[in-house]
Amino acid sequence: MQVKALKSDFVKSVLTLMTGTAIAQIIAYLIYPVLTRIYSTADMGELGVYTRLVAFIAAFATARYEATLPVAKQDNHAFSLYRLSFRISLIVLSTVFLAGLSYFFLKSYHFSNYVFLLISVLSAYVSVWINLGTNWSVRKKLFRQISIQRMVNSVSVSAFRLLFGVLNWGAFGLIFGTLLGSFLSIFSFIRTFLSNKKSYPSAKDSKRMRVLAKSYKFYPTVYLPHVLLDLGVDLALAALIVEFYGKGVFGSYSYAYLMLKLPLSLFGQSLGQVFFNKSSELVNKKQTVYPLTLKTLRILFYISVVPFTVLFFFGSELFAFVFGERWTEAGKIAEILAPALMLNFIVSPISSLSLVLSKQKLMFGFGLIVAFFQLFNFGIIPLIMNMLCKFRFADPGFSSFHWILGFNAILLSLIYVVIIMLFLRLTKKIPLNQV
């Protein structure tokens, strides 16, 4: 009976999250074919750099203490960590803004750089609200609230991007529309936070924060570097691709990557948040996580196998038909990335096991390996190939973006397979008294 109840609760929670997320993503899917006929690949390239920069700043801003909210043993402790994360984020974002102002002032950059800095910092602050609100909602099982936030975000962002596209605002319209739409989506989280302040008064909270910060120091000292490594590599890859191949190629790459990541947003993210909540509960009760992990992997495989297979064989044709002829290149890139991102789709929702099982150091090691290969493939190989082509020791086609992208996808696929096998082994063999 207990197993059936667990399965029923798990499926119900996943469906609640997926319903709102599915509606949000369907809206985005319906708008994208319009946006791709308004905005250029270079515009999408600038949006890709912006989103990666904001994600990096937002992750750094809270020192990853937001990830402690679902796993803290008591609600009052979790809410103190909520407050702590906000205090840290205000300090970090203020520092980033002042440092950026100083840099631009000394370098005498154009006014648009100041606007970009302001939008990036504000976007990071909104992302902090979303990350904290989502994790608190996961803890309190407020999955409907998460669904509503995602629907509002999707509708608002899509509407503003479309409006600013019609007004011919270019890349700035994409970026500014993203900020405005995301801002409109956080009010439910703000309302929940303010109502919970009455239930968890701040008396003696500063002292409790210091104690909790030390108790969960593993998150800023081990988990944060891992997350910053992943996001930093994404940002570095954006800079390298723009440098070697131009904004247009990066725009195609970024858009193909976004489309292949949408299934993760649609299904994997919802499943992953519920998985994190359930696996944390099981470990706290000294129960095995293996059956839940195996069940989750099977669901993710069944969800992903058909769409990613279709994209692997017909990506170019699909992208050209749905998004317009200028996105044929993005379709070719999607074909190359499809196997690796299918495995990434399967791995990502269960990656929280590194937190649940206190194996962040091990996963950080994998992160370093992935970072090395990606930076080598996109940073060093183009330099070597360009040099060889210059002296006619290699064919210019050998240094093409497609070739490097394919080589990188194969390496990533192998690493993801190893990680899946490792997670299964850990959940099956590690004694719970060691967790």
CSV table of C-alpha atoms in Angstrom, one decimal:
chain,number,residue,atom,x,y,z
A,1,MET,CA,0.0,0.0,0.0
A,2,GLN,CA,2.8,2.4,0.9
A,3,VAL,CA,4.5,1.7,-2.5
A,4,LYS,CA,1.2,2.3,-4.4
A,5,ALA,CA,0.6,5.5,-2.4
A,6,LEU,CA,4.2,6.7,-3.3
A,7,LYS,CA,3.6,6.0,-7.0
A,8,SER,CA,0.2,7.7,-7.0
A,9,ASP,CA,1.6,10.8,-5.2
A,10,PHE,CA,4.6,10.9,-7.5
A,11,VAL,CA,2.6,10.6,-10.7
A,12,LYS,CA,0.0,13.2,-9.5
A,13,SER,CA,2.7,15.7,-8.6
A,14,VAL,CA,4.4,15.2,-11.9
A,15,LEU,CA,1.2,15.6,-13.9
A,16,THR,CA,0.3,18.8,-11.9
A,17,LEU,CA,3.7,20.3,-12.9
A,18,MET,CA,3.6,19.0,-16.4
A,19,THR,CA,0.2,20.4,-17.2
A,20,GLY,CA,1.2,24.0,-16.5
A,21,THR,CA,4.6,23.5,-18.1
A,22,ALA,CA,3.1,21.8,-21.2
A,23,ILE,CA,0.7,24.8,-21.7
A,24,ALA,CA,3.6,27.2,-21.2
A,25,GLN,CA,5.8,25.4,-23.8
A,26,ILE,CA,3.0,24.9,-26.3
A,27,ILE,CA,2.5,28.7,-26.2
A,28,ALA,CA,6.2,29.2,-26.8
A,29,TYR,CA,6.2,26.6,-29.6
A,30,LEU,CA,3.3,28.5,-31.3
A,31,ILE,CA,5.1,31.8,-31.1
A,32,TYR,CA,8.6,30.7,-32.1
A,33,PRO,CA,7.8,30.2,-35.8
A,34,VAL,CA,6.6,33.8,-35.9
A,35,LEU,CA,9.6,35.1,-34.0
A,36,THR,CA,12.1,33.3,-36.3
A,37,ARG,CA,10.6,35.1,-39.3
A,38,ILE,CA,11.0,38.5,-37.5
A,39,TYR,CA,14.3,38.1,-35.8
A,40,SER,CA,17.6,37.2,-37.5
A,41,THR,CA,20.1,34.4,-36.4
A,42,ALA,CA,22.4,37.2,-35.2
A,43,ASP,CA,19.6,38.5,-32.9
A,44,MET,CA,19.1,35.0,-31.5
A,45,GLY,CA,22.8,34.8,-31.0
A,46,GLU,CA,22.8,38.0,-28.8
A,47,LEU,CA,19.8,36.6,-26.9
A,48,GLY,CA,21.8,33.4,-26.3
A,49,VAL,CA,24.7,35.2,-24.9
A,50,TYR,CA,22.4,37.3,-22.6
A,51,THR,CA,20.6,34.2,-21.2
A,52,ARG,CA,23.8,32.4,-20.4
A,53,LEU,CA,25.3,35.5,-18.7
A,54,VAL,CA,22.1,36.0,-16.6
A,55,ALA,CA,22.0,32.3,-15.6
A,56,PHE,CA,25.7,32.5,-14.5
A,57,ILE,CA,25.1,35.7,-12.4
A,58,ALA,CA,21.9,34.3,-10.8
A,59,ALA,CA,23.6,31.0,-9.8
A,60,PHE,CA,26.4,32.9,-8.2
A,61,ALA,CA,24.1,35.4,-6.5
A,62,THR,CA,22.6,33.0,-4.0
A,63,ALA,CA,25.6,30.8,-3.5
A,64,ARG,CA,23.2,27.9,-4.3
A,65,TYR,CA,21.6,28.1,-0.9
A,66,GLU,CA,18.2,27.9,-2.7
A,67,ALA,CA,18.9,24.2,-3.3
A,68,THR,CA,18.8,23.6,0.4
A,69,LEU,CA,15.1,24.6,0.7
A,70,PRO,CA,13.6,21.2,-0.3
A,71,VAL,CA,16.1,19.2,1.8
A,72,ALA,CA,16.2,21.3,5.1
A,73,LYS,CA,14.7,19.1,7.9
A,74,GLN,CA,12.4,21.9,9.3
A,75,ASP,CA,10.3,24.5,7.7
A,76,ASN,CA,11.6,27.3,9.9
A,77,HIS,CA,15.1,26.4,8.9
A,78,ALA,CA,14.2,26.3,5.2
A,79,PHE,CA,12.6,29.8,5.5
A,80,SER,CA,15.7,31.2,7.2
A,81,LEU,CA,17.7,29.8,4.3
A,82,TYR,CA,15.2,31.5,2.0
A,83,ARG,CA,16.0,34.9,3.7
A,84,LEU,CA,19.7,34.1,3.8
A,85,SER,CA,19.7,33.5,0.0
A,86,PHE,CA,18.0,36.9,-0.6
A,87,ARG,CA,20.5,38.8,1.6
A,88,ILE,CA,23.4,37.2,-0.3
A,89,SER,CA,21.9,37.9,-3.7
A,90,LEU,CA,21.4,41.6,-2.9
A,91,ILE,CA,25.1,41.9,-1.9
A,92,VAL,CA,26.3,40.0,-4.9
A,93,LEU,CA,24.1,41.7,-7.5
A,94,SER,CA,25.0,45.2,-6.1
A,95,THR,CA,28.6,44.3,-6.3
A,96,VAL,CA,28.3,43.1,-9.9
A,97,PHE,CA,26.4,46.2,-10.9
A,98,LEU,CA,29.0,48.6,-9.3
A,99,ALA,CA,31.9,46.6,-10.8
A,100,GLY,CA,30.3,46.7,-14.2
A,101,LEU,CA,29.7,50.5,-14.0
A,102,SER,CA,33.3,51.1,-13.0
A,103,TYR,CA,34.6,48.9,-15.8
A,104,PHE,CA,32.5,50.7,-18.5
A,105,PHE,CA,33.3,54.1,-17.0
A,106,LEU,CA,37.0,53.4,-17.2
A,107,LYS,CA,36.8,52.0,-20.7
A,108,SER,CA,34.4,54.7,-22.1
A,109,TYR,CA,32.0,52.2,-23.6
A,110,HIS,CA,28.8,53.2,-25.4
A,111,PHE,CA,25.7,53.9,-23.5
A,112,SER,CA,24.1,50.7,-24.7
A,113,ASN,CA,26.5,48.7,-22.6
A,114,TYR,CA,25.2,50.5,-19.4
A,115,VAL,CA,21.7,49.5,-20.5
A,116,PHE,CA,22.7,45.9,-21.1
A,117,LEU,CA,24.4,45.8,-17.7
A,118,LEU,CA,21.3,47.1,-15.9
A,119,ILE,CA,19.0,44.7,-17.8
A,120,SER,CA,21.3,41.7,-17.0
A,121,VAL,CA,21.5,42.5,-13.2
A,122,LEU,CA,17.7,43.0,-13.1
A,123,SER,CA,17.1,39.8,-15.0
A,124,ALA,CA,19.4,37.9,-12.6
A,125,TYR,CA,17.4,39.3,-9.6
A,126,VAL,CA,14.2,38.1,-11.2
A,127,SER,CA,15.9,34.7,-11.8
A,128,VAL,CA,16.8,34.6,-8.1
A,129,TRP,CA,13.1,35.1,-7.2
A,130,ILE,CA,12.1,32.3,-9.6
A,131,ASN,CA,14.8,29.9,-8.3
A,132,LEU,CA,13.9,30.5,-4.7
A,133,GLY,CA,10.2,30.5,-5.2
A,134,THR,CA,10.3,27.3,-7.2
A,135,ASN,CA,12.4,25.5,-4.6
A,136,TRP,CA,10.2,26.7,-1.7
A,137,SER,CA,7.1,25.5,-3.7
A,138,VAL,CA,8.7,22.1,-4.2
A,139,ARG,CA,9.3,21.8,-0.5
A,140,LYS,CA,5.7,22.8,0.3
A,141,LYS,CA,4.3,20.7,-2.6
A,142,LEU,CA,2.8,23.8,-4.2
A,143,PHE,CA,3.2,22.4,-7.7
A,144,ARG,CA,0.2,24.2,-9.0
A,145,GLN,CA,1.9,27.5,-8.2
A,146,ILE,CA,5.0,26.5,-10.1
A,147,SER,CA,2.8,25.6,-13.1
A,148,ILE,CA,1.0,29.0,-13.0
A,149,GLN,CA,4.3,30.9,-12.8
A,150,ARG,CA,5.6,29.0,-15.8
A,151,MET,CA,2.5,29.7,-17.8
A,152,VAL,CA,2.5,33.4,-17.0
A,153,ASN,CA,6.2,33.6,-17.8
A,154,SER,CA,5.8,31.9,-21.2
A,155,VAL,CA,2.8,34.0,-22.2
A,156,SER,CA,4.3,37.3,-21.1
A,157,VAL,CA,7.8,36.7,-22.6
A,158,SER,CA,6.3,35.5,-25.9
A,159,ALA,CA,3.9,38.5,-26.1
A,160,PHE,CA,6.6,41.1,-25.4
A,161,ARG,CA,9.1,39.5,-27.8
A,162,LEU,CA,6.4,39.5,-30.5
A,163,LEU,CA,5.4,43.1,-29.8
A,164,PHE,CA,9.0,44.4,-29.8
A,165,GLY,CA,9.7,42.3,-33.0
A,166,VAL,CA,6.9,44.0,-34.8
A,167,LEU,CA,8.3,47.3,-33.6
A,168,ASN,CA,11.6,46.2,-35.2
A,169,TRP,CA,13.6,46.5,-31.9
A,170,GLY,CA,16.0,43.7,-33.0
A,171,ALA,CA,18.1,41.8,-30.3
A,172,PHE,CA,17.2,44.5,-27.7
A,173,GLY,CA,13.5,43.6,-28.1
A,174,LEU,CA,14.2,39.9,-27.5
A,175,ILE,CA,16.3,40.7,-24.3
A,176,PHE,CA,14.0,43.4,-22.9
A,177,GLY,CA,10.9,41.3,-23.6
A,178,THR,CA,12.5,38.4,-21.7
A,179,LEU,CA,13.1,40.6,-18.7
A,180,LEU,CA,9.5,42.1,-18.6
A,181,GLY,CA,7.8,38.8,-19.1
A,182,SER,CA,9.8,37.0,-16.4
A,183,PHE,CA,9.2,39.9,-14.0
A,184,LEU,CA,5.4,39.6,-14.4
A,185,SER,CA,5.6,35.9,-13.5
A,186,ILE,CA,7.2,36.2,-10.1
A,187,PHE,CA,4.3,37.9,-8.2
A,188,SER,CA,2.8,34.6,-7.0
A,189,PHE,CA,6.2,33.7,-5.4
A,190,ILE,CA,6.5,37.2,-3.9
A,191,ARG,CA,3.0,36.9,-2.4
A,192,THR,CA,3.8,33.4,-0.9
A,193,PHE,CA,7.1,34.7,0.5
A,194,LEU,CA,5.3,37.7,2.2
A,195,SER,CA,2.6,35.5,3.7
A,196,ASN,CA,5.1,33.0,5.0
A,197,LYS,CA,7.0,35.8,6.8
A,198,LYS,CA,4.1,36.0,9.3
A,199,SER,CA,4.4,32.3,10.0
A,200,TYR,CA,8.2,32.3,10.4
A,201,PRO,CA,9.0,35.5,12.3
A,202,SER,CA,12.6,36.9,11.9
A,203,ALA,CA,13.3,37.0,15.7
A,204,LYS,CA,16.8,35.7,16.3
A,205,ASP,CA,16.9,34.8,12.6
A,206,SER,CA,20.3,36.3,12.0
A,207,LYS,CA,21.9,33.9,14.5
A,208,ARG,CA,20.0,31.0,13.0
A,209,MET,CA,21.2,32.0,9.5
A,210,ARG,CA,24.8,31.9,10.6
A,211,VAL,CA,24.3,28.4,12.0
A,212,LEU,CA,22.5,27.1,9.0
A,213,ALA,CA,25.0,28.7,6.6
A,214,LYS,CA,27.7,26.6,8.3
A,215,SER,CA,25.5,23.5,8.4
A,216,TYR,CA,24.9,23.7,4.7
A,217,LYS,CA,28.3,25.1,3.6
A,218,PHE,CA,28.6,22.2,1.2
A,219,TYR,CA,26.3,24.0,-1.2
A,220,PRO,CA,28.4,27.1,-1.7
A,221,THR,CA,31.8,25.3,-1.3
A,222,VAL,CA,31.1,22.2,-3.5
A,223,TYR,CA,27.8,22.5,-5.3
A,224,LEU,CA,28.2,26.2,-6.4
A,225,PRO,CA,31.6,25.6,-8.1
A,226,HIS,CA,30.0,22.7,-10.0
A,227,VAL,CA,27.1,24.8,-11.2
A,228,LEU,CA,29.3,27.8,-12.0
A,229,LEU,CA,31.6,25.4,-14.0
A,230,ASP,CA,28.7,24.2,-16.2
A,231,LEU,CA,27.2,27.7,-16.7
A,232,GLY,CA,30.7,29.2,-17.1
A,233,VAL,CA,31.5,26.7,-19.9
A,234,ASP,CA,28.2,27.5,-21.6
A,235,LEU,CA,29.1,31.2,-21.5
A,236,ALA,CA,32.7,30.6,-22.7
A,237,LEU,CA,31.4,28.4,-25.6
A,238,ALA,CA,29.1,31.3,-26.6
A,239,ALA,CA,32.1,33.6,-26.7
A,240,LEU,CA,34.3,31.2,-28.6
A,241,ILE,CA,31.7,30.4,-31.2
A,242,VAL,CA,31.0,34.1,-31.8
A,243,GLU,CA,34.7,34.7,-32.0
A,244,PHE,CA,35.6,32.0,-34.5
A,245,TYR,CA,32.3,31.6,-36.4
A,246,GLY,CA,30.3,34.8,-35.9
A,247,LYS,CA,27.0,35.7,-34.2
A,248,GLY,CA,24.9,34.1,-37.0
A,249,VAL,CA,26.4,30.7,-36.5
A,250,PHE,CA,26.1,31.0,-32.8
A,251,GLY,CA,22.5,32.1,-33.2
A,252,SER,CA,21.7,29.0,-35.2
A,253,TYR,CA,23.6,26.8,-32.6
A,254,SER,CA,21.8,28.6,-29.7
A,255,TYR,CA,18.4,28.2,-31.3
A,256,ALA,CA,19.0,24.5,-32.1
A,257,TYR,CA,20.1,23.9,-28.5
A,258,LEU,CA,17.1,25.8,-27.2
A,259,MET,CA,14.7,23.7,-29.3
A,260,LEU,CA,16.3,20.4,-28.2
A,261,LYS,CA,16.2,21.6,-24.6
A,262,LEU,CA,12.5,22.3,-24.7
A,263,PRO,CA,11.5,18.7,-24.0
A,264,LEU,CA,13.6,19.0,-20.9
A,265,SER,CA,11.6,22.1,-19.9
A,266,LEU,CA,8.4,20.4,-20.8
A,267,PHE,CA,8.8,17.0,-19.1
A,268,GLY,CA,12.2,16.6,-17.6
A,269,GLN,CA,12.2,19.7,-15.4
A,270,SER,CA,8.9,18.9,-13.8
A,271,LEU,CA,9.8,15.3,-13.3
A,272,GLY,CA,13.2,16.3,-11.9
A,273,GLN,CA,11.7,18.6,-9.3
A,274,VAL,CA,9.3,16.0,-8.1
A,275,PHE,CA,12.1,13.4,-8.2
A,276,PHE,CA,14.3,15.7,-6.0
A,277,ASN,CA,11.5,16.0,-3.5
A,278,LYS,CA,10.7,12.3,-3.3
A,279,SER,CA,14.3,11.1,-3.3
A,280,SER,CA,15.1,13.5,-0.5
A,281,GLU,CA,12.1,12.1,1.5
A,282,LEU,CA,13.2,8.5,0.9
A,283,VAL,CA,16.8,9.2,2.0
A,284,ASN,CA,15.6,11.0,5.1
A,285,LYS,CA,13.5,7.9,6.0
A,286,LYS,CA,16.5,5.6,5.3
A,287,GLN,CA,14.7,4.0,2.3
A,288,THR,CA,16.3,3.0,-1.0
A,289,VAL,CA,16.1,5.4,-4.0
A,290,TYR,CA,16.9,2.8,-6.6
A,291,PRO,CA,13.3,1.8,-7.7
A,292,LEU,CA,12.4,5.5,-8.0
A,293,THR,CA,15.6,6.2,-10.0
A,294,LEU,CA,15.0,3.3,-12.4
A,295,LYS,CA,11.3,4.2,-12.9
A,296,THR,CA,12.3,7.9,-13.6
A,297,LEU,CA,15.0,6.8,-16.2
A,298,ARG,CA,12.5,4.6,-18.0
A,299,ILE,CA,9.9,7.3,-18.2
A,300,LEU,CA,12.5,9.8,-19.5
A,301,PHE,CA,13.7,7.3,-22.2
A,302,TYR,CA,10.1,6.6,-23.4
A,303,ILE,CA,9.4,10.3,-23.6
A,304,SER,CA,12.5,11.2,-25.5
A,305,VAL,CA,13.2,8.4,-27.9
A,306,VAL,CA,10.7,9.4,-30.6
A,307,PRO,CA,11.2,13.2,-30.8
A,308,PHE,CA,14.9,13.0,-30.7
A,309,THR,CA,15.1,10.3,-33.3
A,310,VAL,CA,12.9,12.3,-35.7
A,311,LEU,CA,15.1,15.3,-35.2
A,312,PHE,CA,18.2,13.2,-35.8
A,313,PHE,CA,17.0,12.2,-39.2
A,314,PHE,CA,14.9,15.1,-40.3
A,315,GLY,CA,16.2,18.1,-38.3
A,316,SER,CA,17.1,20.3,-41.4
A,317,GLU,CA,13.7,19.8,-43.1
A,318,LEU,CA,11.7,20.3,-39.9
A,319,PHE,CA,13.5,23.5,-39.0
A,320,ALA,CA,13.2,24.9,-42.5
A,321,PHE,CA,9.5,24.1,-42.7
A,322,VAL,CA,8.5,25.3,-39.2
A,323,PHE,CA,10.8,28.2,-38.6
A,324,GLY,CA,11.8,29.4,-42.1
A,325,GLU,CA,14.5,28.8,-44.6
A,326,ARG,CA,17.1,30.9,-42.7
A,327,TRP,CA,17.0,28.3,-39.9
A,328,THR,CA,18.1,25.3,-42.1
A,329,GLU,CA,21.5,25.6,-40.5
A,330,ALA,CA,20.0,25.3,-37.1
A,331,GLY,CA,18.3,22.1,-38.2
A,332,LYS,CA,21.6,20.6,-39.3
A,333,ILE,CA,23.1,21.5,-35.9
A,334,ALA,CA,20.0,19.9,-34.2
A,335,GLU,CA,20.7,16.7,-36.1
A,336,ILE,CA,24.2,16.6,-34.8
A,337,LEU,CA,23.3,17.4,-31.2
A,338,ALA,CA,20.2,15.1,-31.0
A,339,PRO,CA,21.8,11.9,-29.5
A,340,ALA,CA,23.9,13.9,-26.9
A,341,LEU,CA,21.0,16.0,-25.8
A,342,MET,CA,18.7,13.0,-25.6
A,343,LEU,CA,21.1,11.5,-23.1
A,344,ASN,CA,21.3,14.9,-21.4
A,345,PHE,CA,17.5,15.0,-21.2
A,346,ILE,CA,17.6,11.6,-19.4
A,347,VAL,CA,20.4,12.5,-17.0
A,348,SER,CA,19.4,16.1,-16.0
A,349,PRO,CA,16.2,15.2,-13.9
A,350,ILE,CA,18.1,12.7,-11.8
A,351,SER,CA,21.2,14.8,-11.4
A,352,SER,CA,19.9,16.0,-8.0
A,353,LEU,CA,21.0,12.6,-6.7
A,354,SER,CA,24.4,14.1,-6.4
A,355,LEU,CA,22.9,16.3,-3.7
A,356,VAL,CA,20.7,13.7,-2.1
A,357,LEU,CA,23.5,11.2,-1.9
A,358,SER,CA,26.2,13.8,-1.0
A,359,LYS,CA,28.2,12.9,-4.1
A,360,GLN,CA,28.8,16.5,-5.4
A,361,LYS,CA,32.6,16.1,-5.5
A,362,LEU,CA,32.3,13.1,-7.8
A,363,MET,CA,29.9,15.0,-10.1
A,364,PHE,CA,32.3,18.0,-10.0
A,365,GLY,CA,35.0,15.7,-11.4
A,366,PHE,CA,32.7,14.8,-14.3
A,367,GLY,CA,32.0,18.5,-14.7
A,368,LEU,CA,35.7,19.3,-15.0
A,369,ILE,CA,36.1,16.5,-17.7
A,370,VAL,CA,33.2,17.9,-19.7
A,371,ALA,CA,34.5,21.5,-19.4
A,372,PHE,CA,38.0,20.5,-20.5
A,373,PHE,CA,36.8,18.6,-23.6
A,374,GLN,CA,34.3,21.4,-24.6
A,375,LEU,CA,36.7,24.2,-24.2
A,376,PHE,CA,39.4,22.2,-26.0
A,377,ASN,CA,37.1,21.3,-28.9
A,378,PHE,CA,35.7,24.9,-29.4
A,379,GLY,CA,38.8,26.9,-28.3
A,380,ILE,CA,41.9,25.0,-29.2
A,381,ILE,CA,41.0,22.8,-32.2
A,382,PRO,CA,39.8,25.8,-34.3
A,383,LEU,CA,43.1,27.5,-33.6
A,384,ILE,CA,45.1,24.4,-34.6
A,385,MET,CA,43.0,23.7,-37.7
A,386,ASN,CA,43.1,27.3,-38.9
A,387,MET,CA,46.9,27.2,-38.5
A,388,LEU,CA,47.2,23.9,-40.4
A,389,CYS,CA,44.9,25.2,-43.2
A,390,LYS,CA,46.9,28.4,-43.4
A,391,PHE,CA,50.0,26.4,-44.2
A,392,ARG,CA,48.0,23.9,-46.4
A,393,PHE,CA,48.5,21.0,-44.0
A,394,ALA,CA,44.7,20.4,-43.8
A,395,ASP,CA,41.6,20.9,-45.8
A,396,PRO,CA,39.6,23.9,-44.7
A,397,GLY,CA,36.5,21.8,-44.4
A,398,PHE,CA,38.2,19.8,-41.7
A,399,SER,CA,38.0,22.7,-39.4
A,400,SER,CA,34.3,23.3,-40.0
A,401,PHE,CA,31.9,24.0,-37.2
A,402,HIS,CA,29.9,20.8,-38.0
A,403,TRP,CA,33.0,18.6,-37.6
A,404,ILE,CA,33.9,20.0,-34.2
A,405,LEU,CA,30.3,19.9,-33.0
A,406,GLY,CA,30.0,16.3,-34.0
A,407,PHE,CA,33.2,15.3,-32.2
A,408,ASN,CA,32.0,17.1,-29.1
A,409,ALA,CA,28.6,15.5,-29.2
A,410,ILE,CA,30.2,12.0,-29.3
A,411,LEU,CA,32.3,12.7,-26.3
A,412,LEU,CA,29.4,14.1,-24.3
A,413,SER,CA,27.2,11.1,-25.2
A,414,LEU,CA,29.8,8.7,-23.7
A,415,ILE,CA,30.1,10.8,-20.6
A,416,TYR,CA,26.3,10.9,-20.1
A,417,VAL,CA,26.1,7.1,-20.4
A,418,VAL,CA,28.8,6.7,-17.7
A,419,ILE,CA,26.9,9.1,-15.4
A,420,ILE,CA,23.6,7.1,-15.8
A,421,MET,CA,25.4,3.9,-15.0
A,422,LEU,CA,27.1,5.5,-12.0
A,423,PHE,CA,23.8,6.8,-10.6
A,424,LEU,CA,22.2,3.4,-10.9
A,425,ARG,CA,25.1,1.8,-9.2
A,426,LEU,CA,25.2,4.3,-6.3
A,427,THR,CA,21.4,4.1,-5.6
A,428,LYS,CA,21.6,0.3,-5.6
A,429,LYS,CA,24.7,-0.4,-3.7
A,430,ILE,CA,25.4,2.5,-1.3
A,431,PRO,CA,24.2,1.7,2.2
A,432,LEU,CA,21.7,4.3,3.4
A,433,ASN,CA,23.5,4.8,6.7
A,434,GLN,CA,26.3,6.3,4.6
A,435,VAL,CA,24.1,8.8,2.9
